[in-house]
């Protein structure tokens, strides 16, 4: 490998100090090298920067057992650039992790040493066991109670992990990466499928996935999710939390698996760069779903990199709810008068006493997000905030939960439930969930009418529920004067909640 002068790191912009130092991970995979920079080392980190370079380190591995010279050169250049970018963004010590191609190549050690010599970076080459564990932890970081089979499909390998209510039970690494079948021709498909079934049959615990969820991870399987979304005309194009019955996904995979890249040109929802790999990805997904007997497919955008960060958190931080943690961080940056979410949650709680405890998490999250849209223009505030929340990179939210949070904010800012902008969200929610969002939105809207968003003023007022009668108690001082907007909003809340409007009194 030819030597070049090391590339010096850039210094961050003088005088700029981020709220939290960014954290960077460079993932040296079998097909791509990817840099992701996160906004801090925390329970729910948000990606600030994400870029990949297609290098194909594993492209010649099956034929030669080595990393090819051209692929190594492309990867070295990408690693040098990504290290410089990460440090220029303020990440003091980027993590460089390598997976199957570097681990299995006869010259993988030479490549790692060359990274150190040319780029000045230390690479952590993960074992198959560690790669599987971190991929599973990535899923668990977003779905703490996940239960089923995690499968991370990369260029060089397939990691399988059995997780039971957030705990790793079994794991395995199989030589079933996308690049290993890159040159597959239609006539070779039967032999490939036989090889895949044979490898999967060797994992005896895999059948323990029967009736449980299947959590696909990796870019090739994200492409399958996008295709399914396009065919279903799904209104929210976010991979994380997208759930499909396993039978539906098997049917799609069986349809696409035999197709050639040329045939895929005619199918909407298939990107040009995924045409070569999509049939293999579909064949692999169908085979794993059958071997595991999975009931549901739940896509996760969190994988190896997120698992790497999650593994470094202390036990207390790992127990925090990722959705609430993200909402709290967002509210801390955006709220006008400091955190108001808990005060709002307590204030509207009389409307929901006696309801199932499991529903409190989303209600609390909605309260913490209730004041993040105040900077938007009043004429667009409801729609802008709705869109921002439902598309925010929360970890592990189902799509109906995303719709619920966005729709609650829409109602809170005075959006008309019958407006065309709200209809896509209606498609994602049950009638019961939609109604609950409307009640919470109207209740929070009233709370802001009463207090202006100041927690101290809110604490001197209260909702009072007596059977089916709703009353509002206002303080004799400190609150905005009682006027028609407060009365109108109080009556709107009572009507939405299906209650009788009682007294408004000081």
Coordinates of C-alpha atoms in Angstrom, one line a residue:
X1 CA 0.0 0.0 0.0
X2 CA 1.6 3.3 -1.0
X3 CA 2.6 5.7 1.7
X4 CA 1.5 9.3 1.9
X5 CA 2.0 12.1 4.4
X6 CA -0.5 11.9 7.3
X7 CA -3.3 14.5 7.1
X8 CA -3.4 16.8 10.0
X9 CA -6.6 17.3 11.9
X10 CA -8.4 20.6 11.8
X11 CA -9.1 22.7 14.9
X12 CA -12.7 23.6 15.7
X13 CA -13.8 27.2 15.0
X14 CA -12.0 29.5 17.5
X15 CA -14.4 30.7 20.2
X16 CA -17.1 28.1 19.5
X17 CA -17.8 25.8 22.4
X18 CA -20.7 23.3 21.8
X19 CA -23.1 22.6 24.7
X20 CA -21.8 19.0 24.8
X21 CA -18.7 17.8 22.9
X22 CA -19.7 15.9 19.8
X23 CA -19.0 12.2 19.6
X24 CA -17.9 10.5 16.4
X25 CA -17.9 6.9 15.2
X26 CA -16.2 5.8 12.0
X27 CA -17.6 2.4 11.0
X28 CA -15.2 0.6 8.6
X29 CA -17.6 -1.9 7.0
X30 CA -17.2 -4.5 4.3
X31 CA -18.8 -2.3 1.7
X32 CA -18.8 1.3 3.1
X33 CA -16.9 3.4 5.5
X34 CA -19.2 5.7 7.3
X35 CA -18.8 8.6 9.7
X36 CA -21.6 9.6 12.1
X37 CA -21.1 12.6 14.4
X38 CA -23.6 12.8 17.3
X39 CA -24.5 15.8 19.4
X40 CA -23.1 14.4 22.6
X41 CA -22.5 11.3 24.7
X42 CA -26.0 10.8 26.1
X43 CA -28.9 8.4 26.3
X44 CA -30.6 9.6 23.1
X45 CA -27.9 11.1 20.9
X46 CA -29.0 12.9 17.7
X47 CA -26.8 12.6 14.5
X48 CA -25.3 15.9 13.5
X49 CA -23.5 14.6 10.5
X50 CA -23.7 11.4 8.5
X51 CA -21.6 10.5 5.5
X52 CA -20.4 7.3 3.8
X53 CA -17.9 6.3 1.2
X54 CA -18.4 3.1 -0.8
X55 CA -15.0 1.4 -0.7
X56 CA -15.8 -2.3 -1.1
X57 CA -13.2 -3.7 1.3
X58 CA -14.9 -7.1 1.2
X59 CA -15.4 -7.1 -2.6
X60 CA -12.5 -9.5 -3.3
X61 CA -12.6 -11.4 -0.1
X62 CA -14.5 -14.4 -1.3
X63 CA -12.2 -14.9 -4.3
X64 CA -8.8 -14.0 -2.9
X65 CA -9.2 -13.9 0.9
X66 CA -7.7 -10.5 1.0
X67 CA -8.6 -6.8 0.8
X68 CA -7.9 -5.5 -2.7
X69 CA -5.4 -2.7 -3.2
X70 CA -7.8 -0.3 -4.8
X71 CA -10.4 -0.9 -2.1
X72 CA -7.8 -0.4 0.6
X73 CA -6.7 2.9 -1.0
X74 CA -10.3 4.2 -1.2
X75 CA -10.9 3.3 2.5
X76 CA -7.6 4.9 3.7
X77 CA -8.5 8.1 2.0
X78 CA -12.1 8.0 3.4
X79 CA -10.7 7.3 6.9
X80 CA -8.2 10.1 6.8
X81 CA -10.9 12.5 5.6
X82 CA -13.5 11.4 8.2
X83 CA -10.9 11.7 11.1
X84 CA -10.2 15.2 10.0
X85 CA -13.9 16.1 9.7
X86 CA -14.7 14.6 13.1
X87 CA -12.0 16.6 14.9
X88 CA -12.9 19.7 13.0
X89 CA -16.4 19.4 14.4
X90 CA -15.0 19.2 17.9
X91 CA -15.0 15.4 18.5
X92 CA -11.8 14.9 20.5
X93 CA -11.3 11.2 20.1
X94 CA -13.3 9.6 17.2
X95 CA -13.9 5.9 17.5
X96 CA -12.8 3.8 14.5
X97 CA -14.4 0.3 14.4
X98 CA -13.9 -2.4 11.8
X99 CA -16.1 -5.4 11.0
X100 CA -16.1 -8.6 8.9
X101 CA -13.9 -7.6 5.9
X102 CA -11.0 -6.4 8.1
X103 CA -11.5 -9.2 10.6
X104 CA -11.4 -12.0 8.0
X105 CA -9.0 -10.8 5.4
X106 CA -5.5 -12.3 5.4
X107 CA -4.1 -8.8 5.1
X108 CA -6.5 -7.2 7.5
X109 CA -3.7 -6.6 10.0
X110 CA -1.6 -4.9 7.4
X111 CA -4.6 -2.6 6.6
X112 CA -5.0 -1.7 10.3
X113 CA -1.3 -0.9 10.6
X114 CA -1.5 1.3 7.5
X115 CA -4.4 3.2 9.0
X116 CA -2.3 4.0 12.0
X117 CA 0.8 5.0 9.9
X118 CA -1.0 7.1 7.3
X119 CA -3.9 8.5 9.3
X120 CA -2.7 8.3 12.9
X121 CA -5.8 6.5 14.0
X122 CA -6.2 3.3 16.1
X123 CA -8.8 0.9 14.7
X124 CA -10.7 -1.5 17.0
X125 CA -11.4 -4.7 14.9
X126 CA -14.5 -6.3 16.3
X127 CA -14.9 -10.0 16.7
X128 CA -18.0 -11.6 15.2
X129 CA -19.4 -12.0 18.7
X130 CA -18.7 -8.4 19.6
X131 CA -20.2 -7.2 16.4
X132 CA -23.4 -9.2 17.0
X133 CA -23.6 -7.9 20.6
X134 CA -23.2 -4.3 19.7
X135 CA -25.8 -4.5 16.9
X136 CA -28.3 -6.0 19.4
X137 CA -27.5 -3.3 21.9
X138 CA -28.2 -0.7 19.2
X139 CA -31.7 -2.1 18.8
X140 CA -32.1 -2.3 22.6
X141 CA -31.0 1.3 23.0
X142 CA -34.1 2.4 21.0
X143 CA -36.5 -0.4 22.1
X144 CA -35.5 -1.3 25.7
X145 CA -38.1 -4.1 26.0
X146 CA -37.4 -5.6 22.5
X147 CA -38.1 -9.3 22.3
X148 CA -37.2 -11.3 19.3
X149 CA -34.5 -11.9 16.7
X150 CA -32.1 -9.0 15.8
X151 CA -30.5 -9.5 12.4
X152 CA -27.8 -7.1 11.2
X153 CA -27.0 -7.6 7.5
X154 CA -23.7 -6.2 6.3
X155 CA -21.5 -6.6 3.3
X156 CA -19.5 -9.5 4.8
X157 CA -21.6 -11.1 7.4
X158 CA -25.0 -11.6 9.0
X159 CA -25.2 -11.1 12.8
X160 CA -28.1 -12.9 14.5
X161 CA -29.0 -12.2 18.2
X162 CA -31.9 -13.5 20.3
X163 CA -33.0 -10.8 22.7
X164 CA -35.6 -11.4 25.4
X165 CA -37.2 -8.3 26.8
X166 CA -34.1 -6.2 26.4
X167 CA -31.5 -8.9 27.4
X168 CA -29.2 -10.8 25.0
X169 CA -29.7 -14.5 25.2
X170 CA -27.9 -16.1 22.2
X171 CA -25.9 -14.7 19.3
X172 CA -24.1 -15.9 16.1
X173 CA -22.2 -14.6 13.1
X174 CA -22.8 -16.2 9.7
X175 CA -20.9 -15.7 6.4
X176 CA -24.0 -14.4 4.6
X177 CA -23.1 -10.8 3.7
X178 CA -24.4 -9.0 0.6
X179 CA -21.0 -8.8 -1.0
X180 CA -20.5 -12.5 -0.9
X181 CA -23.4 -12.8 -3.5
X182 CA -22.7 -9.7 -5.4
X183 CA -22.1 -11.5 -8.7
X184 CA -25.0 -13.9 -8.3
X185 CA -26.8 -14.7 -11.5
X186 CA -30.4 -16.0 -11.8
X187 CA -29.2 -19.5 -12.6
X188 CA -27.1 -19.5 -9.3
X189 CA -30.0 -18.5 -7.1
X190 CA -31.1 -22.0 -6.2
X191 CA -27.6 -22.9 -5.0
X192 CA -27.4 -19.6 -3.0
X193 CA -30.7 -20.2 -1.3
X194 CA -29.6 -23.7 -0.4
X195 CA -26.4 -22.3 1.1
X196 CA -28.4 -19.7 3.1
X197 CA -30.8 -22.3 4.4
X198 CA -28.0 -24.6 5.5
X199 CA -26.2 -21.8 7.4
X200 CA -29.4 -20.8 9.1
X201 CA -30.3 -24.4 10.0
X202 CA -27.0 -24.6 12.0
X203 CA -28.3 -22.0 14.5
X204 CA -30.6 -24.2 16.5
X205 CA -31.8 -21.4 18.8
X206 CA -33.1 -19.4 15.8
X207 CA -36.4 -21.2 15.9
X208 CA -37.0 -19.6 19.3
X209 CA -38.1 -16.5 17.4
X210 CA -41.4 -18.1 16.5
X211 CA -44.3 -15.8 17.2
X212 CA -42.0 -13.0 18.2
X213 CA -40.6 -9.9 16.5
X214 CA -37.8 -9.7 13.9
X215 CA -35.6 -6.6 14.0
X216 CA -33.7 -6.1 10.7
X217 CA -30.7 -3.7 10.8
X218 CA -28.5 -2.5 8.0
X219 CA -28.7 -0.5 4.8
X220 CA -29.7 -3.3 2.5
X221 CA -32.7 -4.2 4.6
X222 CA -33.6 -0.5 5.0
X223 CA -34.0 -0.5 1.2
X224 CA -36.5 -3.3 1.6
X225 CA -38.5 -1.3 4.1
X226 CA -38.5 1.7 1.7
X227 CA -39.8 -0.5 -1.1
X228 CA -42.6 -1.8 1.1
X229 CA -43.5 1.8 2.2
X230 CA -43.7 2.9 -1.5
X231 CA -45.9 0.0 -2.4
X232 CA -48.2 0.5 0.6
X233 CA -48.3 4.3 0.1
X234 CA -47.3 4.7 3.7
X235 CA -47.6 8.4 4.8
X236 CA -44.5 8.5 7.0
X237 CA -41.1 7.8 5.3
X238 CA -39.1 7.0 8.4
X239 CA -37.5 3.5 8.8
X240 CA -37.2 3.4 12.5
X241 CA -40.3 2.0 14.2
X242 CA -41.9 0.8 10.9
X243 CA -43.8 -2.4 11.6
X244 CA -45.1 -4.9 9.2
X245 CA -46.7 -8.4 9.6
X246 CA -44.0 -10.9 8.8
X247 CA -46.2 -12.6 6.2
X248 CA -46.5 -9.4 4.2
X249 CA -42.8 -8.9 4.3
X250 CA -42.1 -12.5 3.2
X251 CA -44.5 -12.0 0.3
X252 CA -42.7 -8.9 -0.9
X253 CA -39.3 -10.6 -0.5
X254 CA -40.4 -13.6 -2.4
X255 CA -41.6 -11.3 -5.2
X256 CA -38.4 -9.3 -5.5
X257 CA -35.8 -12.1 -4.8
X258 CA -35.9 -13.6 -8.3
X259 CA -35.8 -10.2 -10.1
X260 CA -32.8 -8.9 -12.0
X261 CA -31.5 -5.4 -11.5
X262 CA -32.9 -4.5 -14.9
X263 CA -36.3 -5.6 -13.8
X264 CA -36.1 -3.4 -10.7
X265 CA -35.7 -0.3 -12.8
X266 CA -39.4 -0.4 -13.5
X267 CA -40.3 -0.6 -9.7
X268 CA -40.9 2.7 -7.8
X269 CA -39.2 2.9 -4.5
X270 CA -35.9 1.2 -5.5
X271 CA -32.9 3.4 -5.6
X272 CA -30.3 3.0 -8.3
X273 CA -27.5 2.0 -6.0
X274 CA -29.6 -0.7 -4.3
X275 CA -30.8 -2.5 -7.5
X276 CA -27.9 -5.0 -7.5
X277 CA -28.2 -5.9 -3.8
X278 CA -31.9 -5.7 -3.2
X279 CA -32.8 -9.2 -4.6
X280 CA -30.2 -10.8 -2.4
X281 CA -31.3 -8.8 0.6
X282 CA -34.9 -9.9 0.0
X283 CA -33.9 -13.6 -0.3
X284 CA -31.9 -13.4 2.9
X285 CA -34.8 -11.7 4.7
X286 CA -37.4 -14.3 3.5
X287 CA -35.0 -17.1 4.6
X288 CA -34.4 -15.7 8.1
X289 CA -38.1 -15.0 8.6
X290 CA -39.0 -18.6 7.8
X291 CA -36.2 -20.0 9.9
X292 CA -37.2 -17.9 12.9
X293 CA -40.9 -18.2 12.5
X294 CA -41.3 -14.4 13.3
X295 CA -44.7 -12.8 13.6
X296 CA -43.8 -9.1 13.1
X297 CA -41.0 -7.2 11.3
X298 CA -40.0 -4.1 13.3
X299 CA -37.3 -2.0 11.6
X300 CA -34.6 -0.3 13.6
X301 CA -32.4 2.6 12.5
X302 CA -30.2 1.9 15.5
X303 CA -27.5 -0.7 15.0
X304 CA -23.7 -1.2 15.5
X305 CA -22.7 2.5 16.0
X306 CA -25.5 3.3 18.4
X307 CA -24.8 0.1 20.3
X308 CA -21.2 1.0 20.6
X309 CA -22.2 4.3 22.3
X310 CA -24.9 2.7 24.4
X311 CA -22.5 0.1 25.7
X312 CA -20.3 2.9 27.2
X313 CA -23.1 4.5 29.2
X314 CA -23.4 3.7 32.9
X315 CA -26.2 1.4 34.1
X316 CA -28.4 4.3 35.3
X317 CA -28.3 6.1 32.0
X318 CA -29.1 2.9 30.1
X319 CA -32.3 2.6 32.1
X320 CA -33.6 6.0 31.0
X321 CA -36.4 6.0 28.5
X322 CA -34.9 7.1 25.2
X323 CA -38.0 9.0 24.0
X324 CA -38.4 10.9 27.2
X325 CA -34.6 11.6 27.3
X326 CA -34.8 13.1 23.8
X327 CA -37.9 15.1 24.5
X328 CA -36.3 16.5 27.7
X329 CA -33.1 17.5 25.8
X330 CA -35.2 19.2 23.1
X331 CA -37.4 21.0 25.6
X332 CA -34.3 22.3 27.5
X333 CA -33.1 24.0 24.4
X334 CA -36.4 25.3 23.1
X335 CA -38.8 26.1 26.0
X336 CA -39.4 29.8 26.8
X337 CA -39.5 29.7 30.6
X338 CA -37.5 26.6 31.4
X339 CA -38.8 23.1 31.6
X340 CA -42.6 23.1 31.9
X341 CA -43.3 19.5 30.9
X342 CA -43.7 17.9 34.4
X343 CA -45.9 20.8 35.5
X344 CA -48.1 20.3 32.4
X345 CA -48.3 16.6 33.0
X346 CA -49.5 17.1 36.6
X347 CA -51.9 19.8 35.5
X348 CA -53.8 17.7 32.9
X349 CA -53.5 14.5 35.0
X350 CA -57.0 14.8 36.5
X351 CA -58.5 14.1 33.1
X352 CA -56.7 10.7 32.9
X353 CA -56.9 9.3 36.4
X354 CA -57.8 5.7 36.4
X355 CA -56.5 5.1 32.9
X356 CA -53.9 2.5 32.0
X357 CA -50.5 3.3 33.4
X358 CA -48.7 2.3 30.2
X359 CA -50.2 5.3 28.4
X360 CA -48.5 7.8 30.7
X361 CA -45.2 7.7 28.8
X362 CA -46.5 9.2 25.6
X363 CA -48.6 11.8 27.5
X364 CA -45.6 12.9 29.5
X365 CA -43.5 13.1 26.3
X366 CA -46.2 15.2 24.6
X367 CA -46.2 17.6 27.6
X368 CA -42.4 18.0 27.4
X369 CA -42.7 18.9 23.7
X370 CA -45.6 21.3 24.2
X371 CA -43.6 24.5 24.0
X372 CA -41.0 23.8 21.3
X373 CA -42.9 25.6 18.5
X374 CA -43.3 29.1 19.9
X375 CA -40.7 30.6 17.6
X376 CA -42.7 29.6 14.5
X377 CA -44.9 32.1 12.7
X378 CA -48.4 31.9 14.2
X379 CA -50.1 31.1 10.9
X380 CA -47.9 28.0 10.4
X381 CA -47.1 27.0 14.0
X382 CA -49.4 24.1 14.2
X383 CA -48.3 22.4 11.0
X384 CA -44.6 23.2 11.4
X385 CA -44.5 21.8 14.9
X386 CA -46.5 18.8 14.0
X387 CA -44.1 18.0 11.2
X388 CA -41.0 18.6 13.2
X389 CA -42.1 16.3 16.0
X390 CA -43.3 13.4 13.9
X391 CA -40.1 13.5 11.8
X392 CA -37.7 14.1 14.7
X393 CA -35.0 11.4 15.0
X394 CA -36.5 9.8 18.2
X395 CA -35.2 6.3 18.9
X396 CA -37.6 3.4 18.9
X397 CA -41.0 5.1 18.4
X398 CA -43.6 3.2 16.5
X399 CA -45.2 5.2 13.7
X400 CA -48.6 5.5 15.4
X401 CA -46.7 6.9 18.4
X402 CA -44.9 9.4 16.2
X403 CA -48.3 10.4 14.7
X404 CA -49.7 10.8 18.2
X405 CA -47.0 13.1 19.4
X406 CA -47.1 15.3 16.2
X407 CA -50.9 15.4 16.2
X408 CA -51.1 16.4 19.9
X409 CA -48.8 19.4 19.1
X410 CA -51.0 20.2 16.1
X411 CA -54.1 20.4 18.3
X412 CA -52.2 22.2 21.1
X413 CA -51.3 25.0 18.6
X414 CA -54.9 25.4 17.4
X415 CA -54.8 23.2 14.3
X416 CA -58.1 22.1 12.9
X417 CA -58.4 18.3 13.2
X418 CA -60.3 18.2 9.9
X419 CA -57.5 20.1 8.1
X420 CA -55.9 18.2 5.1
X421 CA -52.5 18.5 6.7
X422 CA -53.6 16.2 9.5
X423 CA -55.1 13.5 7.4
X424 CA -51.9 11.5 6.9
X425 CA -51.5 11.3 10.6
X426 CA -55.1 10.1 11.0
X427 CA -54.2 7.1 8.8
X428 CA -51.5 6.0 11.2
X429 CA -53.6 6.1 14.4
X430 CA -56.5 4.2 15.7
X431 CA -59.7 6.3 16.5
X432 CA -59.0 5.9 20.2
X433 CA -55.4 7.1 19.9
X434 CA -56.5 10.0 17.8
X435 CA -59.1 11.1 20.3
X436 CA -56.6 10.8 23.2
X437 CA -54.2 13.1 21.3
X438 CA -57.1 15.6 20.8
X439 CA -57.9 15.7 24.5
X440 CA -54.3 16.2 25.5
X441 CA -53.8 18.8 22.9
X442 CA -56.9 20.8 24.0
X443 CA -55.9 20.4 27.7
X444 CA -52.4 21.7 27.1
X445 CA -53.7 24.6 25.0
X446 CA -55.9 25.6 27.9
X447 CA -53.0 25.3 30.3
X448 CA -51.0 27.8 28.2
X449 CA -54.1 30.1 28.0
X450 CA -54.2 30.1 31.8
X451 CA -50.5 30.5 32.5
X452 CA -48.8 31.8 29.4
X453 CA -46.4 28.9 29.7
X454 CA -44.9 30.0 33.1
X455 CA -44.8 27.0 35.5
X456 CA -45.2 29.2 38.6
X457 CA -48.5 30.6 37.3
X458 CA -49.7 27.2 36.1
X459 CA -49.1 25.8 39.6
X460 CA -51.7 28.3 41.0
X461 CA -54.5 26.9 38.9
X462 CA -56.1 23.5 38.5
X463 CA -58.5 21.3 36.5
X464 CA -61.1 19.7 38.8
X465 CA -62.9 16.5 37.7
X466 CA -66.0 15.5 39.5
X467 CA -67.6 12.5 37.8
X468 CA -68.4 13.8 34.3
X469 CA -68.2 17.4 35.3
X470 CA -65.1 19.4 34.5
X471 CA -64.2 22.7 36.4
X472 CA -61.4 25.1 36.2
X473 CA -59.9 26.8 39.3
X474 CA -58.0 30.0 38.6
X475 CA -55.9 31.9 41.2
X476 CA -57.1 35.2 42.6
X477 CA -53.8 36.8 41.5
X478 CA -50.8 36.0 39.3
X479 CA -52.7 34.6 36.3
X480 CA -53.8 36.4 33.1
X481 CA -57.3 37.9 33.7
X482 CA -60.2 35.7 32.9
X483 CA -61.6 36.5 29.5
X484 CA -63.4 34.9 26.6
X485 CA -60.4 33.1 25.1
X486 CA -60.0 31.1 28.4
X487 CA -63.7 30.4 28.6
X488 CA -63.8 29.3 25.0
X489 CA -60.8 27.0 25.4
X490 CA -62.2 25.5 28.6
X491 CA -65.5 24.7 26.8
X492 CA -63.6 23.2 23.8
X493 CA -61.7 20.9 26.2
X494 CA -64.8 19.7 27.9
X495 CA -66.5 19.0 24.6
X496 CA -63.6 17.1 23.3
X497 CA -63.2 15.1 26.5
X498 CA -67.0 14.3 26.4
X499 CA -67.6 16.0 29.7
X500 CA -69.9 18.7 31.0
X501 CA -68.4 22.1 31.4
X502 CA -68.7 23.3 35.0
X503 CA -67.5 26.4 36.8
X504 CA -64.5 28.7 36.2
X505 CA -63.7 30.2 39.5
X506 CA -60.9 31.9 41.4

